[in-house]
């Protein structure tokens, strides 16, 4: 049976007998994979990988932020295990940089890195201790695993144990959004930040969002029936001037029926306009 990217990364952790976050020494894991890690100032990229036969050198641009450096090493290890035979120059200091792109290899390396640094067997118990963690609690988990807040929040989504969406918005609108796999696809986020959201207040007036707070779901979703539901919202500033947003859907939203109207367009007579007819 072919292993998924995440399973391949976590198999490395199992083979090394790692049983706690403190044992996730990324340089030692790289060494075991025949990859030498070198920290050296670079311009134009955050990391490079050059391999020959069964050995490689990963050069990492020192950032002064340990979580970003560790992610860069793990990302290059992803390239080594998944895309051997190629050379890479990557901007991988934060995984959100690749979420808004269509760079297939980079996204695969990000997936490998997140599983390597935050393996399910260690990460899930840490999350379960908090129930539905706030950003403050996600920060504690990130500190324990020496990962960035963004990488940790995205891993919270990918393990799919909670009805959560992590998104990034700025004043212009949505940069990217990642929902947990079990969230119904009928829920469609707005492209712009609603004035009634805590995220709007933070982006426009710097008002801190200290915890998870309830909101009508229509503050965040385009669906006509969203006002019948509630969710919980929290946001923090992202390192590049935007907002990292955490949305937990309440259980009634998970059992809502299919929404036939979302993303449907109508003409001036109230008739539904198909994609084919709009292209004419």
PDB file of C-alpha atoms in Angstrom, residues 133-244:
ATOM      1  CA  UNK A 133      -8.006  25.776  21.635  1.00  0.00           C
ATOM      2  CA  UNK A 134      -7.834  29.550  21.417  1.00  0.00           C
ATOM      3  CA  UNK A 135      -4.917  31.300  19.769  1.00  0.00           C
ATOM      4  CA  UNK A 136      -3.361  31.699  23.211  1.00  0.00           C
ATOM      5  CA  UNK A 137      -3.494  27.928  23.702  1.00  0.00           C
ATOM      6  CA  UNK A 138      -2.325  27.282  20.138  1.00  0.00           C
ATOM      7  CA  UNK A 139       0.656  29.490  20.996  1.00  0.00           C
ATOM      8  CA  UNK A 140       1.455  27.261  23.990  1.00  0.00           C
ATOM      9  CA  UNK A 141       1.340  24.193  21.760  1.00  0.00           C
ATOM     10  CA  UNK A 142       3.529  25.978  19.208  1.00  0.00           C
ATOM     11  CA  UNK A 143       6.077  26.784  21.913  1.00  0.00           C
ATOM     12  CA  UNK A 144       6.098  23.156  23.064  1.00  0.00           C
ATOM     13  CA  UNK A 145       6.760  21.881  19.530  1.00  0.00           C
ATOM     14  CA  UNK A 146       8.951  24.861  18.498  1.00  0.00           C
ATOM     15  CA  UNK A 147       6.742  25.669  15.526  1.00  0.00           C
ATOM     16  CA  UNK A 148       5.161  28.886  14.296  1.00  0.00           C
ATOM     17  CA  UNK A 149       1.617  29.804  15.289  1.00  0.00           C
ATOM     18  CA  UNK A 150       0.536  29.635  11.642  1.00  0.00           C
ATOM     19  CA  UNK A 151       1.972  26.142  11.113  1.00  0.00           C
ATOM     20  CA  UNK A 152       0.385  24.948  14.350  1.00  0.00           C
ATOM     21  CA  UNK A 153      -3.025  26.412  13.505  1.00  0.00           C
ATOM     22  CA  UNK A 154      -2.920  24.831  10.041  1.00  0.00           C
ATOM     23  CA  UNK A 155      -2.042  21.484  11.583  1.00  0.00           C
ATOM     24  CA  UNK A 156      -5.093  21.872  13.840  1.00  0.00           C
ATOM     25  CA  UNK A 157      -7.163  22.041  10.663  1.00  0.00           C
ATOM     26  CA  UNK A 158      -5.477  19.112   8.928  1.00  0.00           C
ATOM     27  CA  UNK A 159      -5.914  16.609  11.789  1.00  0.00           C
ATOM     28  CA  UNK A 160      -9.692  17.141  11.342  1.00  0.00           C
ATOM     29  CA  UNK A 161     -10.758  16.534  14.931  1.00  0.00           C
ATOM     30  CA  UNK A 162     -12.556  19.880  15.349  1.00  0.00           C
ATOM     31  CA  UNK A 163     -15.003  21.902  13.159  1.00  0.00           C
ATOM     32  CA  UNK A 164     -12.476  24.679  12.545  1.00  0.00           C
ATOM     33  CA  UNK A 165     -11.464  26.999   9.736  1.00  0.00           C
ATOM     34  CA  UNK A 166      -8.190  28.915   9.708  1.00  0.00           C
ATOM     35  CA  UNK A 167      -8.058  31.874   7.343  1.00  0.00           C
ATOM     36  CA  UNK A 168      -5.961  34.922   6.567  1.00  0.00           C
ATOM     37  CA  UNK A 169      -7.544  38.278   5.698  1.00  0.00           C
ATOM     38  CA  UNK A 170      -6.284  41.792   5.210  1.00  0.00           C
ATOM     39  CA  UNK A 171      -8.107  45.043   4.524  1.00  0.00           C
ATOM     40  CA  UNK A 172      -8.478  44.082   0.862  1.00  0.00           C
ATOM     41  CA  UNK A 173     -10.086  40.751   1.669  1.00  0.00           C
ATOM     42  CA  UNK A 174      -9.389  37.039   1.928  1.00  0.00           C
ATOM     43  CA  UNK A 175      -5.895  35.795   1.145  1.00  0.00           C
ATOM     44  CA  UNK A 176      -6.604  32.134   1.863  1.00  0.00           C
ATOM     45  CA  UNK A 177      -8.824  29.895   3.989  1.00  0.00           C
ATOM     46  CA  UNK A 178      -8.436  26.237   4.988  1.00  0.00           C
ATOM     47  CA  UNK A 179     -11.402  24.329   6.507  1.00  0.00           C
ATOM     48  CA  UNK A 180     -11.232  21.018   8.336  1.00  0.00           C
ATOM     49  CA  UNK A 181     -12.169  18.194   5.973  1.00  0.00           C
ATOM     50  CA  UNK A 182     -15.476  17.385   7.704  1.00  0.00           C
ATOM     51  CA  UNK A 183     -16.898  20.906   7.439  1.00  0.00           C
ATOM     52  CA  UNK A 184     -19.691  20.821   4.817  1.00  0.00           C
ATOM     53  CA  UNK A 185     -18.669  22.431   1.559  1.00  0.00           C
ATOM     54  CA  UNK A 186     -21.981  24.267   1.454  1.00  0.00           C
ATOM     55  CA  UNK A 187     -20.493  26.914   3.763  1.00  0.00           C
ATOM     56  CA  UNK A 188     -18.829  29.632   1.678  1.00  0.00           C
ATOM     57  CA  UNK A 189     -16.765  32.331   3.361  1.00  0.00           C
ATOM     58  CA  UNK A 190     -17.135  35.963   2.390  1.00  0.00           C
ATOM     59  CA  UNK A 191     -14.373  37.494   0.315  1.00  0.00           C
ATOM     60  CA  UNK A 192     -14.303  40.685   2.380  1.00  0.00           C
ATOM     61  CA  UNK A 193     -14.100  41.170   6.139  1.00  0.00           C
ATOM     62  CA  UNK A 194     -17.508  42.093   7.548  1.00  0.00           C
ATOM     63  CA  UNK A 195     -17.723  45.307   9.565  1.00  0.00           C
ATOM     64  CA  UNK A 196     -19.416  43.385  12.410  1.00  0.00           C
ATOM     65  CA  UNK A 197     -16.501  40.981  12.845  1.00  0.00           C
ATOM     66  CA  UNK A 198     -13.818  41.208  15.492  1.00  0.00           C
ATOM     67  CA  UNK A 199     -11.309  40.819  12.676  1.00  0.00           C
ATOM     68  CA  UNK A 200     -12.533  44.066  11.075  1.00  0.00           C
ATOM     69  CA  UNK A 201     -12.016  45.878  14.382  1.00  0.00           C
ATOM     70  CA  UNK A 202      -8.484  44.534  14.678  1.00  0.00           C
ATOM     71  CA  UNK A 203      -7.508  45.327  11.089  1.00  0.00           C
ATOM     72  CA  UNK A 204      -8.931  48.850  11.124  1.00  0.00           C
ATOM     73  CA  UNK A 205      -8.474  50.019  14.720  1.00  0.00           C
ATOM     74  CA  UNK A 206      -5.979  47.585  16.234  1.00  0.00           C
ATOM     75  CA  UNK A 207      -8.505  46.311  18.768  1.00  0.00           C
ATOM     76  CA  UNK A 208      -7.269  43.085  20.358  1.00  0.00           C
ATOM     77  CA  UNK A 209      -9.404  39.935  20.178  1.00  0.00           C
ATOM     78  CA  UNK A 210      -8.595  38.337  23.532  1.00  0.00           C
ATOM     79  CA  UNK A 211     -10.501  35.068  23.111  1.00  0.00           C
ATOM     80  CA  UNK A 212     -13.110  33.131  21.185  1.00  0.00           C
ATOM     81  CA  UNK A 213     -16.378  35.063  20.946  1.00  0.00           C
ATOM     82  CA  UNK A 214     -19.750  34.106  19.480  1.00  0.00           C
ATOM     83  CA  UNK A 215     -20.915  35.637  16.228  1.00  0.00           C
ATOM     84  CA  UNK A 216     -23.912  35.166  13.939  1.00  0.00           C
ATOM     85  CA  UNK A 217     -22.606  32.998  11.122  1.00  0.00           C
ATOM     86  CA  UNK A 218     -23.744  35.519   8.494  1.00  0.00           C
ATOM     87  CA  UNK A 219     -20.905  37.787   9.617  1.00  0.00           C
ATOM     88  CA  UNK A 220     -18.545  35.315   7.953  1.00  0.00           C
ATOM     89  CA  UNK A 221     -20.547  33.267   5.429  1.00  0.00           C
ATOM     90  CA  UNK A 222     -22.271  34.191   2.170  1.00  0.00           C
ATOM     91  CA  UNK A 223     -25.104  31.687   2.611  1.00  0.00           C
ATOM     92  CA  UNK A 224     -28.613  33.167   2.805  1.00  0.00           C
ATOM     93  CA  UNK A 225     -29.475  31.065   5.853  1.00  0.00           C
ATOM     94  CA  UNK A 226     -26.248  31.804   7.750  1.00  0.00           C
ATOM     95  CA  UNK A 227     -28.070  34.181  10.130  1.00  0.00           C
ATOM     96  CA  UNK A 228     -29.822  31.172  11.684  1.00  0.00           C
ATOM     97  CA  UNK A 229     -26.526  29.840  13.025  1.00  0.00           C
ATOM     98  CA  UNK A 230     -23.692  30.840  15.328  1.00  0.00           C
ATOM     99  CA  UNK A 231     -19.947  30.344  15.347  1.00  0.00           C
ATOM    100  CA  UNK A 232     -16.985  31.444  17.456  1.00  0.00           C
ATOM    101  CA  UNK A 233     -14.327  33.823  16.133  1.00  0.00           C
ATOM    102  CA  UNK A 234     -10.872  34.886  17.215  1.00  0.00           C
ATOM    103  CA  UNK A 235      -8.131  36.719  15.349  1.00  0.00           C
ATOM    104  CA  UNK A 236      -4.527  37.761  15.859  1.00  0.00           C
ATOM    105  CA  UNK A 237      -2.190  39.896  13.742  1.00  0.00           C
ATOM    106  CA  UNK A 238      -0.191  37.970  11.155  1.00  0.00           C
ATOM    107  CA  UNK A 239       3.475  38.770  10.692  1.00  0.00           C
ATOM    108  CA  UNK A 240       2.845  40.499   7.342  1.00  0.00           C
ATOM    109  CA  UNK A 241       0.200  42.970   8.471  1.00  0.00           C
ATOM    110  CA  UNK A 242      -2.927  40.888   7.947  1.00  0.00           C
ATOM    111  CA  UNK A 243      -5.053  38.902  10.367  1.00  0.00           C
ATOM    112  CA  UNK A 244      -4.933  35.198  11.141  1.00  0.00           C
TER     113      UNK A 244
END
